[in-house]
């Protein structure tokens, strides 16, 4: 009995140290709590639609359903990469709440129409509209959160919660869909998607969002179109982030595309085992996201993300060796490996919002989040086809080796672009500005030289190479 009590007490202490309760600091903000609820509901609806769309594709195309879904996924990535900066430029000076609500209503309308399609091109057209709305909604939503949560630690908790929301969507949506399919046809799943987007729109409507000043003068449209990308690519830490996005997309694409092949062909298991493998990946990702707020209180983002990305590529080479030697690990070890890959994957992705936040002014955040959205999905645009078509053309061992090399190149580029001793506050000068310029007067520098948190903007168009 004494041993049992001690064990119970030990688990309680460990749970406290796990700091799940610390997420309450972010959730205690009523505006963020409402927006997070909207995000979770919309993601659950999206998860239901993903499953329903697969069944609809099979209903229309039979054995060619995989090709249909592959085309739909390709359209999704092309839309994200091509339209996200364009839509951010078009909506830059609009209040964010109407932008978010309109995007949700468009997504609800598309989901409402999907059950009535009768040809494959209908699916492709509606998927384009749906993803165009998401390409507007997601960056605007992500850019709003740091304006709601000003404190960096609280915002870090929000990033972890957002990561958890995506992982829970991957875990809960299939289970919920399975239960619903016991009593309704797959067409009814689209109703859940419609309801999710409508509830999301209502929740966004119910809160008051911060008003962000965009400045008295509108930029020309062409400049607005490239504004976020220019800031992104001129900032060393964000060039490092883009390189790490290449790493996560390379290994993540292999897991998301080929887990089904490994489980069903190599292990000879059924659909339930596939769900277990993806749950292991998602569970590792969730555990990592929960630990991230505590970890980032004591470590810099670079010191977390680069080692995690290195481990991620190490797992890829381990898999390549196992596949080539035809010595797959025992099933429990495989699940543990998938959990570790999920943990490293999440450790790279979760802190990225902090980097975007400290690398931009509030008025530029929609543009820079849109740039991150487009550029990160450009990585997936390369790695998804490589993981899928490469697996069929070259086999899994060579495919994971190629993706591992691609991921390793991302780690090397991140190390190169993102200096180890990079500081947020940088001493610099403005020889091009007159002594009475408002920027110089605001910082009270000696002459044109001063120090402050450095971000790329209209007064700082190039990153300083020395103090």
PDB file of N, CA, C and O in Angstrom, residues 43-53 169 173-174 176-177 180 189-190 192-193:
ATOM      1  N   UNK A  43     -10.983  22.910 -37.014  1.00  0.00           N
ATOM      2  CA  UNK A  43     -10.078  21.816 -37.356  1.00  0.00           C
ATOM      3  C   UNK A  43     -10.786  20.463 -37.312  1.00  0.00           C
ATOM      4  O   UNK A  43     -10.533  19.590 -38.153  1.00  0.00           O
ATOM      5  N   UNK A  44     -11.667  20.286 -36.329  1.00  0.00           N
ATOM      6  CA  UNK A  44     -12.436  19.035 -36.278  1.00  0.00           C
ATOM      7  C   UNK A  44     -13.313  18.897 -37.520  1.00  0.00           C
ATOM      8  O   UNK A  44     -13.425  17.820 -38.107  1.00  0.00           O
ATOM      9  N   UNK A  45     -13.916  20.018 -37.921  1.00  0.00           N
ATOM     10  CA  UNK A  45     -14.722  19.990 -39.142  1.00  0.00           C
ATOM     11  C   UNK A  45     -13.882  19.671 -40.363  1.00  0.00           C
ATOM     12  O   UNK A  45     -14.294  18.904 -41.243  1.00  0.00           O
ATOM     13  N   UNK A  46     -12.673  20.240 -40.414  1.00  0.00           N
ATOM     14  CA  UNK A  46     -11.776  19.968 -41.529  1.00  0.00           C
ATOM     15  C   UNK A  46     -11.372  18.496 -41.552  1.00  0.00           C
ATOM     16  O   UNK A  46     -11.279  17.878 -42.619  1.00  0.00           O
ATOM     17  N   UNK A  47     -11.129  17.917 -40.363  1.00  0.00           N
ATOM     18  CA  UNK A  47     -10.778  16.499 -40.283  1.00  0.00           C
ATOM     19  C   UNK A  47     -11.890  15.604 -40.800  1.00  0.00           C
ATOM     20  O   UNK A  47     -11.635  14.617 -41.503  1.00  0.00           O
ATOM     21  N   UNK A  48     -13.133  15.945 -40.457  1.00  0.00           N
ATOM     22  CA  UNK A  48     -14.276  15.181 -40.969  1.00  0.00           C
ATOM     23  C   UNK A  48     -14.356  15.274 -42.488  1.00  0.00           C
ATOM     24  O   UNK A  48     -14.631  14.290 -43.180  1.00  0.00           O
ATOM     25  N   UNK A  49     -14.075  16.479 -43.010  1.00  0.00           N
ATOM     26  CA  UNK A  49     -14.148  16.660 -44.454  1.00  0.00           C
ATOM     27  C   UNK A  49     -13.058  15.859 -45.167  1.00  0.00           C
ATOM     28  O   UNK A  49     -13.280  15.330 -46.263  1.00  0.00           O
ATOM     29  N   UNK A  50     -11.873  15.759 -44.555  1.00  0.00           N
ATOM     30  CA  UNK A  50     -10.785  14.997 -45.166  1.00  0.00           C
ATOM     31  C   UNK A  50     -11.192  13.539 -45.374  1.00  0.00           C
ATOM     32  O   UNK A  50     -10.950  12.951 -46.441  1.00  0.00           O
ATOM     33  N   UNK A  51     -11.820  12.973 -44.359  1.00  0.00           N
ATOM     34  CA  UNK A  51     -12.262  11.578 -44.456  1.00  0.00           C
ATOM     35  C   UNK A  51     -13.405  11.451 -45.456  1.00  0.00           C
ATOM     36  O   UNK A  51     -13.430  10.549 -46.302  1.00  0.00           O
ATOM     37  N   UNK A  52     -14.360  12.369 -45.386  1.00  0.00           N
ATOM     38  CA  UNK A  52     -15.494  12.330 -46.314  1.00  0.00           C
ATOM     39  C   UNK A  52     -15.040  12.518 -47.748  1.00  0.00           C
ATOM     40  O   UNK A  52     -15.573  11.896 -48.674  1.00  0.00           O
ATOM     41  N   UNK A  53     -14.034  13.364 -47.948  1.00  0.00           N
ATOM     42  CA  UNK A  53     -13.539  13.613 -49.299  1.00  0.00           C
ATOM     43  C   UNK A  53     -12.903  12.355 -49.883  1.00  0.00           C
ATOM     44  O   UNK A  53     -13.063  12.049 -51.070  1.00  0.00           O
ATOM     45  N   UNK A 169      -6.722  17.144 -33.860  1.00  0.00           N
ATOM     46  CA  UNK A 169      -7.556  16.999 -35.064  1.00  0.00           C
ATOM     47  C   UNK A 169      -7.205  15.707 -35.789  1.00  0.00           C
ATOM     48  O   UNK A 169      -8.080  14.963 -36.245  1.00  0.00           O
ATOM     49  N   UNK A 173     -10.531  13.388 -35.144  1.00  0.00           N
ATOM     50  CA  UNK A 173     -11.423  13.416 -36.308  1.00  0.00           C
ATOM     51  C   UNK A 173     -11.692  12.024 -36.878  1.00  0.00           C
ATOM     52  O   UNK A 173     -12.847  11.689 -37.172  1.00  0.00           O
ATOM     53  N   UNK A 174     -10.652  11.171 -37.055  1.00  0.00           N
ATOM     54  CA  UNK A 174     -10.950   9.818 -37.549  1.00  0.00           C
ATOM     55  C   UNK A 174     -11.864   9.031 -36.616  1.00  0.00           C
ATOM     56  O   UNK A 174     -12.762   8.313 -37.071  1.00  0.00           O
ATOM     57  N   UNK A 176     -14.083  10.280 -34.458  1.00  0.00           N
ATOM     58  CA  UNK A 176     -15.425  10.862 -34.535  1.00  0.00           C
ATOM     59  C   UNK A 176     -16.114  10.450 -35.838  1.00  0.00           C
ATOM     60  O   UNK A 176     -17.307  10.115 -35.843  1.00  0.00           O
ATOM     61  N   UNK A 177     -15.352  10.464 -36.936  1.00  0.00           N
ATOM     62  CA  UNK A 177     -15.931  10.060 -38.222  1.00  0.00           C
ATOM     63  C   UNK A 177     -16.377   8.601 -38.190  1.00  0.00           C
ATOM     64  O   UNK A 177     -17.446   8.258 -38.718  1.00  0.00           O
ATOM     65  N   UNK A 180     -19.664   8.429 -36.385  1.00  0.00           N
ATOM     66  CA  UNK A 180     -20.762   9.006 -37.159  1.00  0.00           C
ATOM     67  C   UNK A 180     -21.164   8.107 -38.330  1.00  0.00           C
ATOM     68  O   UNK A 180     -22.348   8.008 -38.680  1.00  0.00           O
ATOM     69  N   UNK A 189     -20.988  13.590 -43.145  1.00  0.00           N
ATOM     70  CA  UNK A 189     -19.789  14.167 -42.524  1.00  0.00           C
ATOM     71  C   UNK A 189     -19.559  15.599 -42.985  1.00  0.00           C
ATOM     72  O   UNK A 189     -19.020  16.421 -42.246  1.00  0.00           O
ATOM     73  N   UNK A 190     -19.963  15.887 -44.223  1.00  0.00           N
ATOM     74  CA  UNK A 190     -19.812  17.258 -44.706  1.00  0.00           C
ATOM     75  C   UNK A 190     -20.651  18.237 -43.891  1.00  0.00           C
ATOM     76  O   UNK A 190     -20.290  19.402 -43.753  1.00  0.00           O
ATOM     77  N   UNK A 192     -21.037  18.080 -40.713  1.00  0.00           N
ATOM     78  CA  UNK A 192     -20.195  18.410 -39.567  1.00  0.00           C
ATOM     79  C   UNK A 192     -19.167  19.470 -39.910  1.00  0.00           C
ATOM     80  O   UNK A 192     -18.854  20.353 -39.098  1.00  0.00           O
ATOM     81  N   UNK A 193     -18.635  19.399 -41.126  1.00  0.00           N
ATOM     82  CA  UNK A 193     -17.679  20.400 -41.575  1.00  0.00           C
ATOM     83  C   UNK A 193     -18.333  21.770 -41.685  1.00  0.00           C
ATOM     84  O   UNK A 193     -17.781  22.779 -41.238  1.00  0.00           O
TER      85      UNK A 193
END
